[in-house]
């Protein structure tokens, strides 16, 4: 898992006009919250066919998505580079589908600070608020707690928090925790 491979593929996404942001353990690593990255989760918002044109030179496979907890439109894995593309990120709650917006973070990653708000090695970072919600919904409490504690002590995207709590499909306990960040 080389950062240079991730950077190369994100340059191709940008050149193709595809909106994207780094999430998952890559986001946690960029924020200095974990040392190890499991894989690179890139949230994308584009038709699957457009993404496939960008990655046609790579060995890829489509992963199951849209069933169980995961309600994203598609998931494509570039296996040799340990990159997972998640198209239109969404999870299922007991109330319905929670679409998680592709908002960029307001801070900077701890690694290579390149002067662009919400980026790491030139790669836009997904909003920690979004991944707090996602990890909570996935039952990954330790990662959710890392992000929640991070958000308590840093700049927060208050507009995004308000947007998230307006989602009628999200569980009330998650909304309450998000609102506490605004207090």
mmCIF file with all atom_site columns, C-alpha atoms in Angstrom:
data_model
loop_
_atom_site.group_PDB
_atom_site.id
_atom_site.type_symbol
_atom_site.label_atom_id
_atom_site.label_alt_id
_atom_site.label_comp_id
_atom_site.label_asym_id
_atom_site.label_entity_id
_atom_site.label_seq_id
_atom_site.pdbx_PDB_ins_code
_atom_site.Cartn_x
_atom_site.Cartn_y
_atom_site.Cartn_z
_atom_site.occupancy
_atom_site.B_iso_or_equiv
_atom_site.pdbx_formal_charge
_atom_site.auth_seq_id
_atom_site.auth_comp_id
_atom_site.auth_asym_id
_atom_site.auth_atom_id
_atom_site.pdbx_PDB_model_num
ATOM 1   C CA . UNK A 1 1   ? 0.000   0.000  0.000   1.00 0.00 ? 1   UNK A CA 1
ATOM 2   C CA . UNK A 1 2   ? 1.961   2.901  -1.311  1.00 0.00 ? 2   UNK A CA 1
ATOM 3   C CA . UNK A 1 3   ? 0.866   6.506  -0.909  1.00 0.00 ? 3   UNK A CA 1
ATOM 4   C CA . UNK A 1 4   ? 2.292   7.249  -4.370  1.00 0.00 ? 4   UNK A CA 1
ATOM 5   C CA . UNK A 1 5   ? -0.198  4.789  -5.921  1.00 0.00 ? 5   UNK A CA 1
ATOM 6   C CA . UNK A 1 6   ? -3.060  6.493  -4.114  1.00 0.00 ? 6   UNK A CA 1
ATOM 7   C CA . UNK A 1 7   ? -1.854  9.934  -5.220  1.00 0.00 ? 7   UNK A CA 1
ATOM 8   C CA . UNK A 1 8   ? -1.504  8.756  -8.835  1.00 0.00 ? 8   UNK A CA 1
ATOM 9   C CA . UNK A 1 9   ? -5.046  7.405  -9.011  1.00 0.00 ? 9   UNK A CA 1
ATOM 10  C CA . UNK A 1 10  ? -6.520  10.500 -7.335  1.00 0.00 ? 10  UNK A CA 1
ATOM 11  C CA . UNK A 1 11  ? -4.810  12.688 -9.936  1.00 0.00 ? 11  UNK A CA 1
ATOM 12  C CA . UNK A 1 12  ? -6.599  10.617 -12.585 1.00 0.00 ? 12  UNK A CA 1
ATOM 13  C CA . UNK A 1 13  ? -9.918  11.096 -10.757 1.00 0.00 ? 13  UNK A CA 1
ATOM 14  C CA . UNK A 1 14  ? -9.383  14.849 -10.604 1.00 0.00 ? 14  UNK A CA 1
ATOM 15  C CA . UNK A 1 15  ? -8.447  15.041 -14.292 1.00 0.00 ? 15  UNK A CA 1
ATOM 16  C CA . UNK A 1 16  ? -11.680 13.183 -15.107 1.00 0.00 ? 16  UNK A CA 1
ATOM 17  C CA . UNK A 1 17  ? -13.782 15.597 -13.051 1.00 0.00 ? 17  UNK A CA 1
ATOM 18  C CA . UNK A 1 18  ? -14.787 13.008 -10.455 1.00 0.00 ? 18  UNK A CA 1
ATOM 19  C CA . UNK A 1 19  ? -15.550 14.270 -6.948  1.00 0.00 ? 19  UNK A CA 1
ATOM 20  C CA . UNK A 1 20  ? -13.751 12.177 -4.338  1.00 0.00 ? 20  UNK A CA 1
ATOM 21  C CA . UNK A 1 21  ? -12.446 12.194 -0.773  1.00 0.00 ? 21  UNK A CA 1
ATOM 22  C CA . UNK A 1 22  ? -10.368 9.857  1.379   1.00 0.00 ? 22  UNK A CA 1
ATOM 23  C CA . UNK A 1 23  ? -12.233 8.179  4.224   1.00 0.00 ? 23  UNK A CA 1
ATOM 24  C CA . UNK A 1 24  ? -11.997 5.137  6.485   1.00 0.00 ? 24  UNK A CA 1
ATOM 25  C CA . UNK A 1 25  ? -8.710  4.172  8.098   1.00 0.00 ? 25  UNK A CA 1
ATOM 26  C CA . UNK A 1 26  ? -6.874  6.380  5.582   1.00 0.00 ? 26  UNK A CA 1
ATOM 27  C CA . UNK A 1 27  ? -8.706  9.380  7.034   1.00 0.00 ? 27  UNK A CA 1
ATOM 28  C CA . UNK A 1 28  ? -7.899  8.255  10.581  1.00 0.00 ? 28  UNK A CA 1
ATOM 29  C CA . UNK A 1 29  ? -4.232  7.914  9.612   1.00 0.00 ? 29  UNK A CA 1
ATOM 30  C CA . UNK A 1 30  ? -4.162  11.312 7.880   1.00 0.00 ? 30  UNK A CA 1
ATOM 31  C CA . UNK A 1 31  ? -5.576  12.905 11.038  1.00 0.00 ? 31  UNK A CA 1
ATOM 32  C CA . UNK A 1 32  ? -2.879  11.236 13.145  1.00 0.00 ? 32  UNK A CA 1
ATOM 33  C CA . UNK A 1 33  ? -5.381  9.037  15.004  1.00 0.00 ? 33  UNK A CA 1
ATOM 34  C CA . UNK A 1 34  ? -4.031  5.623  13.900  1.00 0.00 ? 34  UNK A CA 1
ATOM 35  C CA . UNK A 1 35  ? -0.710  4.350  12.624  1.00 0.00 ? 35  UNK A CA 1
ATOM 36  C CA . UNK A 1 36  ? -1.919  1.540  10.360  1.00 0.00 ? 36  UNK A CA 1
ATOM 37  C CA . UNK A 1 37  ? -4.115  1.841  7.282   1.00 0.00 ? 37  UNK A CA 1
ATOM 38  C CA . UNK A 1 38  ? -6.220  -1.199 6.371   1.00 0.00 ? 38  UNK A CA 1
ATOM 39  C CA . UNK A 1 39  ? -6.916  0.023  2.837   1.00 0.00 ? 39  UNK A CA 1
ATOM 40  C CA . UNK A 1 40  ? -7.597  3.283  1.062   1.00 0.00 ? 40  UNK A CA 1
ATOM 41  C CA . UNK A 1 41  ? -11.330 4.068  1.022   1.00 0.00 ? 41  UNK A CA 1
ATOM 42  C CA . UNK A 1 42  ? -12.100 6.665  -1.625  1.00 0.00 ? 42  UNK A CA 1
ATOM 43  C CA . UNK A 1 43  ? -15.634 8.007  -1.608  1.00 0.00 ? 43  UNK A CA 1
ATOM 44  C CA . UNK A 1 44  ? -16.685 8.993  -5.119  1.00 0.00 ? 44  UNK A CA 1
ATOM 45  C CA . UNK A 1 45  ? -19.766 10.630 -6.559  1.00 0.00 ? 45  UNK A CA 1
ATOM 46  C CA . UNK A 1 46  ? -20.045 9.719  -10.210 1.00 0.00 ? 46  UNK A CA 1
ATOM 47  C CA . UNK A 1 47  ? -21.744 7.102  -12.346 1.00 0.00 ? 47  UNK A CA 1
ATOM 48  C CA . UNK A 1 48  ? -19.996 3.734  -12.070 1.00 0.00 ? 48  UNK A CA 1
ATOM 49  C CA . UNK A 1 49  ? -19.231 3.736  -15.809 1.00 0.00 ? 49  UNK A CA 1
ATOM 50  C CA . UNK A 1 50  ? -17.289 6.996  -15.478 1.00 0.00 ? 50  UNK A CA 1
ATOM 51  C CA . UNK A 1 51  ? -15.141 5.545  -12.678 1.00 0.00 ? 51  UNK A CA 1
ATOM 52  C CA . UNK A 1 52  ? -14.534 2.358  -14.674 1.00 0.00 ? 52  UNK A CA 1
ATOM 53  C CA . UNK A 1 53  ? -13.125 4.437  -17.554 1.00 0.00 ? 53  UNK A CA 1
ATOM 54  C CA . UNK A 1 54  ? -10.596 5.982  -15.155 1.00 0.00 ? 54  UNK A CA 1
ATOM 55  C CA . UNK A 1 55  ? -9.470  2.654  -13.670 1.00 0.00 ? 55  UNK A CA 1
ATOM 56  C CA . UNK A 1 56  ? -9.595  0.570  -16.857 1.00 0.00 ? 56  UNK A CA 1
ATOM 57  C CA . UNK A 1 57  ? -5.799  0.148  -16.811 1.00 0.00 ? 57  UNK A CA 1
ATOM 58  C CA . UNK A 1 58  ? -5.879  -1.369 -13.313 1.00 0.00 ? 58  UNK A CA 1
ATOM 59  C CA . UNK A 1 59  ? -6.867  -4.813 -12.096 1.00 0.00 ? 59  UNK A CA 1
ATOM 60  C CA . UNK A 1 60  ? -10.216 -4.272 -10.353 1.00 0.00 ? 60  UNK A CA 1
ATOM 61  C CA . UNK A 1 61  ? -13.230 -6.181 -9.154  1.00 0.00 ? 61  UNK A CA 1
ATOM 62  C CA . UNK A 1 62  ? -16.711 -5.185 -8.125  1.00 0.00 ? 62  UNK A CA 1
ATOM 63  C CA . UNK A 1 63  ? -17.601 -5.906 -4.504  1.00 0.00 ? 63  UNK A CA 1
ATOM 64  C CA . UNK A 1 64  ? -21.065 -6.510 -3.064  1.00 0.00 ? 64  UNK A CA 1
ATOM 65  C CA . UNK A 1 65  ? -22.879 -3.321 -2.133  1.00 0.00 ? 65  UNK A CA 1
ATOM 66  C CA . UNK A 1 66  ? -26.444 -2.290 -1.542  1.00 0.00 ? 66  UNK A CA 1
ATOM 67  C CA . UNK A 1 67  ? -27.327 -5.196 0.735   1.00 0.00 ? 67  UNK A CA 1
ATOM 68  C CA . UNK A 1 68  ? -27.356 -5.536 4.496   1.00 0.00 ? 68  UNK A CA 1
ATOM 69  C CA . UNK A 1 69  ? -25.915 -2.523 6.282   1.00 0.00 ? 69  UNK A CA 1
ATOM 70  C CA . UNK A 1 70  ? -24.170 -1.128 3.221   1.00 0.00 ? 70  UNK A CA 1
ATOM 71  C CA . UNK A 1 71  ? -26.410 0.819  0.857   1.00 0.00 ? 71  UNK A CA 1
ATOM 72  C CA . UNK A 1 72  ? -23.888 2.570  -1.405  1.00 0.00 ? 72  UNK A CA 1
ATOM 73  C CA . UNK A 1 73  ? -24.649 2.358  -5.120  1.00 0.00 ? 73  UNK A CA 1
ATOM 74  C CA . UNK A 1 74  ? -21.451 0.447  -5.897  1.00 0.00 ? 74  UNK A CA 1
ATOM 75  C CA . UNK A 1 75  ? -18.078 -0.605 -4.534  1.00 0.00 ? 75  UNK A CA 1
ATOM 76  C CA . UNK A 1 76  ? -15.079 -1.225 -6.765  1.00 0.00 ? 76  UNK A CA 1
ATOM 77  C CA . UNK A 1 77  ? -11.786 -2.567 -5.422  1.00 0.00 ? 77  UNK A CA 1
ATOM 78  C CA . UNK A 1 78  ? -8.425  -2.070 -7.124  1.00 0.00 ? 78  UNK A CA 1
ATOM 79  C CA . UNK A 1 79  ? -6.870  -5.075 -5.435  1.00 0.00 ? 79  UNK A CA 1
ATOM 80  C CA . UNK A 1 80  ? -3.137  -4.552 -6.112  1.00 0.00 ? 80  UNK A CA 1
ATOM 81  C CA . UNK A 1 81  ? -3.290  -0.997 -4.738  1.00 0.00 ? 81  UNK A CA 1
ATOM 82  C CA . UNK A 1 82  ? -5.625  -1.758 -1.789  1.00 0.00 ? 82  UNK A CA 1
ATOM 83  C CA . UNK A 1 83  ? -8.021  0.957  -2.944  1.00 0.00 ? 83  UNK A CA 1
ATOM 84  C CA . UNK A 1 84  ? -11.783 0.667  -2.431  1.00 0.00 ? 84  UNK A CA 1
ATOM 85  C CA . UNK A 1 85  ? -14.001 3.087  -4.343  1.00 0.00 ? 85  UNK A CA 1
ATOM 86  C CA . UNK A 1 86  ? -17.355 3.614  -2.646  1.00 0.00 ? 86  UNK A CA 1
ATOM 87  C CA . UNK A 1 87  ? -19.908 5.167  -4.987  1.00 0.00 ? 87  UNK A CA 1
ATOM 88  C CA . UNK A 1 88  ? -22.457 7.448  -3.331  1.00 0.00 ? 88  UNK A CA 1
ATOM 89  C CA . UNK A 1 89  ? -21.715 6.399  0.258   1.00 0.00 ? 89  UNK A CA 1
ATOM 90  C CA . UNK A 1 90  ? -24.808 5.243  2.154   1.00 0.00 ? 90  UNK A CA 1
ATOM 91  C CA . UNK A 1 91  ? -25.665 2.971  5.078   1.00 0.00 ? 91  UNK A CA 1
ATOM 92  C CA . UNK A 1 92  ? -28.909 1.412  6.239   1.00 0.00 ? 92  UNK A CA 1
ATOM 93  C CA . UNK A 1 93  ? -30.364 2.274  9.643   1.00 0.00 ? 93  UNK A CA 1
ATOM 94  C CA . UNK A 1 94  ? -33.429 0.814  11.322  1.00 0.00 ? 94  UNK A CA 1
ATOM 95  C CA . UNK A 1 95  ? -35.369 3.751  9.834   1.00 0.00 ? 95  UNK A CA 1
ATOM 96  C CA . UNK A 1 96  ? -34.063 3.539  6.260   1.00 0.00 ? 96  UNK A CA 1
ATOM 97  C CA . UNK A 1 97  ? -31.129 4.566  4.092   1.00 0.00 ? 97  UNK A CA 1
ATOM 98  C CA . UNK A 1 98  ? -28.772 7.242  5.406   1.00 0.00 ? 98  UNK A CA 1
ATOM 99  C CA . UNK A 1 99  ? -26.969 8.898  2.509   1.00 0.00 ? 99  UNK A CA 1
ATOM 100 C CA . UNK A 1 100 ? -23.646 10.241 3.727   1.00 0.00 ? 100 UNK A CA 1
ATOM 101 C CA . UNK A 1 101 ? -22.562 13.381 1.900   1.00 0.00 ? 101 UNK A CA 1
ATOM 102 C CA . UNK A 1 102 ? -19.213 13.757 0.196   1.00 0.00 ? 102 UNK A CA 1
ATOM 103 C CA . UNK A 1 103 ? -18.190 16.747 2.272   1.00 0.00 ? 103 UNK A CA 1
ATOM 104 C CA . UNK A 1 104 ? -14.558 17.660 2.605   1.00 0.00 ? 104 UNK A CA 1
ATOM 105 C CA . UNK A 1 105 ? -12.972 18.046 6.027   1.00 0.00 ? 105 UNK A CA 1
ATOM 106 C CA . UNK A 1 106 ? -12.119 21.490 7.397   1.00 0.00 ? 106 UNK A CA 1
ATOM 107 C CA . UNK A 1 107 ? -8.754  20.579 8.915   1.00 0.00 ? 107 UNK A CA 1
ATOM 108 C CA . UNK A 1 108 ? -5.523  19.228 7.538   1.00 0.00 ? 108 UNK A CA 1
ATOM 109 C CA . UNK A 1 109 ? -3.915  15.847 7.830   1.00 0.00 ? 109 UNK A CA 1
ATOM 110 C CA . UNK A 1 110 ? -0.969  15.405 10.166  1.00 0.00 ? 110 UNK A CA 1
ATOM 111 C CA . UNK A 1 111 ? 1.316   13.986 7.483   1.00 0.00 ? 111 UNK A CA 1
ATOM 112 C CA . UNK A 1 112 ? 2.169   16.170 4.525   1.00 0.00 ? 112 UNK A CA 1
ATOM 113 C CA . UNK A 1 113 ? 0.518   19.505 5.211   1.00 0.00 ? 113 UNK A CA 1
ATOM 114 C CA . UNK A 1 114 ? 0.176   20.980 1.783   1.00 0.00 ? 114 UNK A CA 1
ATOM 115 C CA . UNK A 1 115 ? -1.666  24.155 2.689   1.00 0.00 ? 115 UNK A CA 1
ATOM 116 C CA . UNK A 1 116 ? -5.060  23.054 1.369   1.00 0.00 ? 116 UNK A CA 1
ATOM 117 C CA . UNK A 1 117 ? -7.792  22.823 3.946   1.00 0.00 ? 117 UNK A CA 1
ATOM 118 C CA . UNK A 1 118 ? -8.966  19.275 4.376   1.00 0.00 ? 118 UNK A CA 1
ATOM 119 C CA . UNK A 1 119 ? -6.246  17.551 2.381   1.00 0.00 ? 119 UNK A CA 1
ATOM 120 C CA . UNK A 1 120 ? -3.364  15.158 2.951   1.00 0.00 ? 120 UNK A CA 1
ATOM 121 C CA . UNK A 1 121 ? -0.628  14.652 0.338   1.00 0.00 ? 121 UNK A CA 1
ATOM 122 C CA . UNK A 1 122 ? -2.900  16.649 -1.982  1.00 0.00 ? 122 UNK A CA 1
ATOM 123 C CA . UNK A 1 123 ? -5.800  14.224 -1.453  1.00 0.00 ? 123 UNK A CA 1
ATOM 124 C CA . UNK A 1 124 ? -9.075  15.706 -0.185  1.00 0.00 ? 124 UNK A CA 1
ATOM 125 C CA . UNK A 1 125 ? -10.103 14.267 3.174   1.00 0.00 ? 125 UNK A CA 1
ATOM 126 C CA . UNK A 1 126 ? -13.657 13.238 3.878   1.00 0.00 ? 126 UNK A CA 1
ATOM 127 C CA . UNK A 1 127 ? -15.279 15.066 6.768   1.00 0.00 ? 127 UNK A CA 1
ATOM 128 C CA . UNK A 1 128 ? -14.570 13.397 10.134  1.00 0.00 ? 128 UNK A CA 1
ATOM 129 C CA . UNK A 1 129 ? -18.201 14.126 11.049  1.00 0.00 ? 129 UNK A CA 1
ATOM 130 C CA . UNK A 1 130 ? -19.350 11.853 8.215   1.00 0.00 ? 130 UNK A CA 1
ATOM 131 C CA . UNK A 1 131 ? -17.071 9.036  9.302   1.00 0.00 ? 131 UNK A CA 1
ATOM 132 C CA . UNK A 1 132 ? -18.087 9.412  12.946  1.00 0.00 ? 132 UNK A CA 1
ATOM 133 C CA . UNK A 1 133 ? -21.654 8.699  11.792  1.00 0.00 ? 133 UNK A CA 1
ATOM 134 C CA . UNK A 1 134 ? -20.544 5.857  9.505   1.00 0.00 ? 134 UNK A CA 1
ATOM 135 C CA . UNK A 1 135 ? -18.393 4.099  12.103  1.00 0.00 ? 135 UNK A CA 1
ATOM 136 C CA . UNK A 1 136 ? -21.145 4.468  14.719  1.00 0.00 ? 136 UNK A CA 1
ATOM 137 C CA . UNK A 1 137 ? -23.699 2.958  12.350  1.00 0.00 ? 137 UNK A CA 1
ATOM 138 C CA . UNK A 1 138 ? -21.285 0.120  11.474  1.00 0.00 ? 138 UNK A CA 1
ATOM 139 C CA . UNK A 1 139 ? -20.783 -0.693 15.159  1.00 0.00 ? 139 UNK A CA 1
ATOM 140 C CA . UNK A 1 140 ? -17.091 0.190  15.047  1.00 0.00 ? 140 UNK A CA 1
ATOM 141 C CA . UNK A 1 141 ? -17.164 1.985  18.371  1.00 0.00 ? 141 UNK A CA 1
ATOM 142 C CA . UNK A 1 142 ? -13.410 2.417  18.860  1.00 0.00 ? 142 UNK A CA 1
ATOM 143 C CA . UNK A 1 143 ? -12.996 4.224  15.530  1.00 0.00 ? 143 UNK A CA 1
ATOM 144 C CA . UNK A 1 144 ? -16.153 6.282  16.122  1.00 0.00 ? 144 UNK A CA 1
ATOM 145 C CA . UNK A 1 145 ? -14.831 7.280  19.545  1.00 0.00 ? 145 UNK A CA 1
ATOM 146 C CA . UNK A 1 146 ? -11.462 8.325  18.089  1.00 0.00 ? 146 UNK A CA 1
ATOM 147 C CA . UNK A 1 147 ? -13.237 10.626 15.651  1.00 0.00 ? 147 UNK A CA 1
ATOM 148 C CA . UNK A 1 148 ? -15.685 11.981 18.223  1.00 0.00 ? 148 UNK A CA 1
ATOM 149 C CA . UNK A 1 149 ? -12.835 12.902 20.581  1.00 0.00 ? 149 UNK A CA 1
ATOM 150 C CA . UNK A 1 150 ? -10.960 14.455 17.668  1.00 0.00 ? 150 UNK A CA 1
ATOM 151 C CA . UNK A 1 151 ? -14.037 16.525 16.759  1.00 0.00 ? 151 UNK A CA 1
ATOM 152 C CA . UNK A 1 152 ? -14.432 17.735 20.351  1.00 0.00 ? 152 UNK A CA 1
ATOM 153 C CA . UNK A 1 153 ? -10.974 19.331 20.188  1.00 0.00 ? 153 UNK A CA 1
ATOM 154 C CA . UNK A 1 154 ? -10.739 20.710 16.664  1.00 0.00 ? 154 UNK A CA 1
ATOM 155 C CA . UNK A 1 155 ? -12.617 22.819 14.142  1.00 0.00 ? 155 UNK A CA 1
ATOM 156 C CA . UNK A 1 156 ? -15.884 21.198 13.196  1.00 0.00 ? 156 UNK A CA 1
ATOM 157 C CA . UNK A 1 157 ? -17.968 21.576 10.086  1.00 0.00 ? 157 UNK A CA 1
ATOM 158 C CA . UNK A 1 158 ? -21.038 22.960 11.855  1.00 0.00 ? 158 UNK A CA 1
ATOM 159 C CA . UNK A 1 159 ? -23.034 23.247 8.644   1.00 0.00 ? 159 UNK A CA 1
ATOM 160 C CA . UNK A 1 160 ? -22.413 19.556 7.912   1.00 0.00 ? 160 UNK A CA 1
ATOM 161 C CA . UNK A 1 161 ? -23.407 18.591 11.462  1.00 0.00 ? 161 UNK A CA 1
ATOM 162 C CA . UNK A 1 162 ? -26.699 20.448 11.032  1.00 0.00 ? 162 UNK A CA 1
ATOM 163 C CA . UNK A 1 163 ? -27.221 18.742 7.672   1.00 0.00 ? 163 UNK A CA 1
ATOM 164 C CA . UNK A 1 164 ? -26.554 15.307 9.182   1.00 0.00 ? 164 UNK A CA 1
ATOM 165 C CA . UNK A 1 165 ? -28.946 15.777 12.114  1.00 0.00 ? 165 UNK A CA 1
ATOM 166 C CA . UNK A 1 166 ? -31.737 16.764 9.700   1.00 0.00 ? 166 UNK A CA 1
ATOM 167 C CA . UNK A 1 167 ? -31.553 13.293 8.135   1.00 0.00 ? 167 UNK A CA 1
ATOM 168 C CA . UNK A 1 168 ? -34.770 11.608 9.243   1.00 0.00 ? 168 UNK A CA 1
ATOM 169 C CA . UNK A 1 169 ? -33.335 8.117  8.682   1.00 0.00 ? 169 UNK A CA 1
ATOM 170 C CA . UNK A 1 170 ? -30.502 8.564  11.189  1.00 0.00 ? 170 UNK A CA 1
ATOM 171 C CA . UNK A 1 171 ? -30.826 7.152  14.686  1.00 0.00 ? 171 UNK A CA 1
ATOM 172 C CA . UNK A 1 172 ? -31.618 9.714  17.387  1.00 0.00 ? 172 UNK A CA 1
ATOM 173 C CA . UNK A 1 173 ? -28.641 8.766  19.585  1.00 0.00 ? 173 UNK A CA 1
ATOM 174 C CA . UNK A 1 174 ? -26.228 9.663  16.776  1.00 0.00 ? 174 UNK A CA 1
ATOM 175 C CA . UNK A 1 175 ? -28.024 12.970 16.206  1.00 0.00 ? 175 UNK A CA 1
ATOM 176 C CA . UNK A 1 176 ? -27.813 13.779 19.919  1.00 0.00 ? 176 UNK A CA 1
ATOM 177 C CA . UNK A 1 177 ? -24.057 13.144 19.963  1.00 0.00 ? 177 UNK A CA 1
ATOM 178 C CA . UNK A 1 178 ? -23.581 15.340 16.899  1.00 0.00 ? 178 UNK A CA 1
ATOM 179 C CA . UNK A 1 179 ? -25.595 18.143 18.475  1.00 0.00 ? 179 UNK A CA 1
ATOM 180 C CA . UNK A 1 180 ? -23.386 17.980 21.583  1.00 0.00 ? 180 UNK A CA 1
ATOM 181 C CA . UNK A 1 181 ? -20.476 18.955 19.334  1.00 0.00 ? 181 UNK A CA 1
ATOM 182 C CA . UNK A 1 182 ? -22.266 22.238 18.623  1.00 0.00 ? 182 UNK A CA 1
ATOM 183 C CA . UNK A 1 183 ? -22.879 23.075 22.295  1.00 0.00 ? 183 UNK A CA 1
#
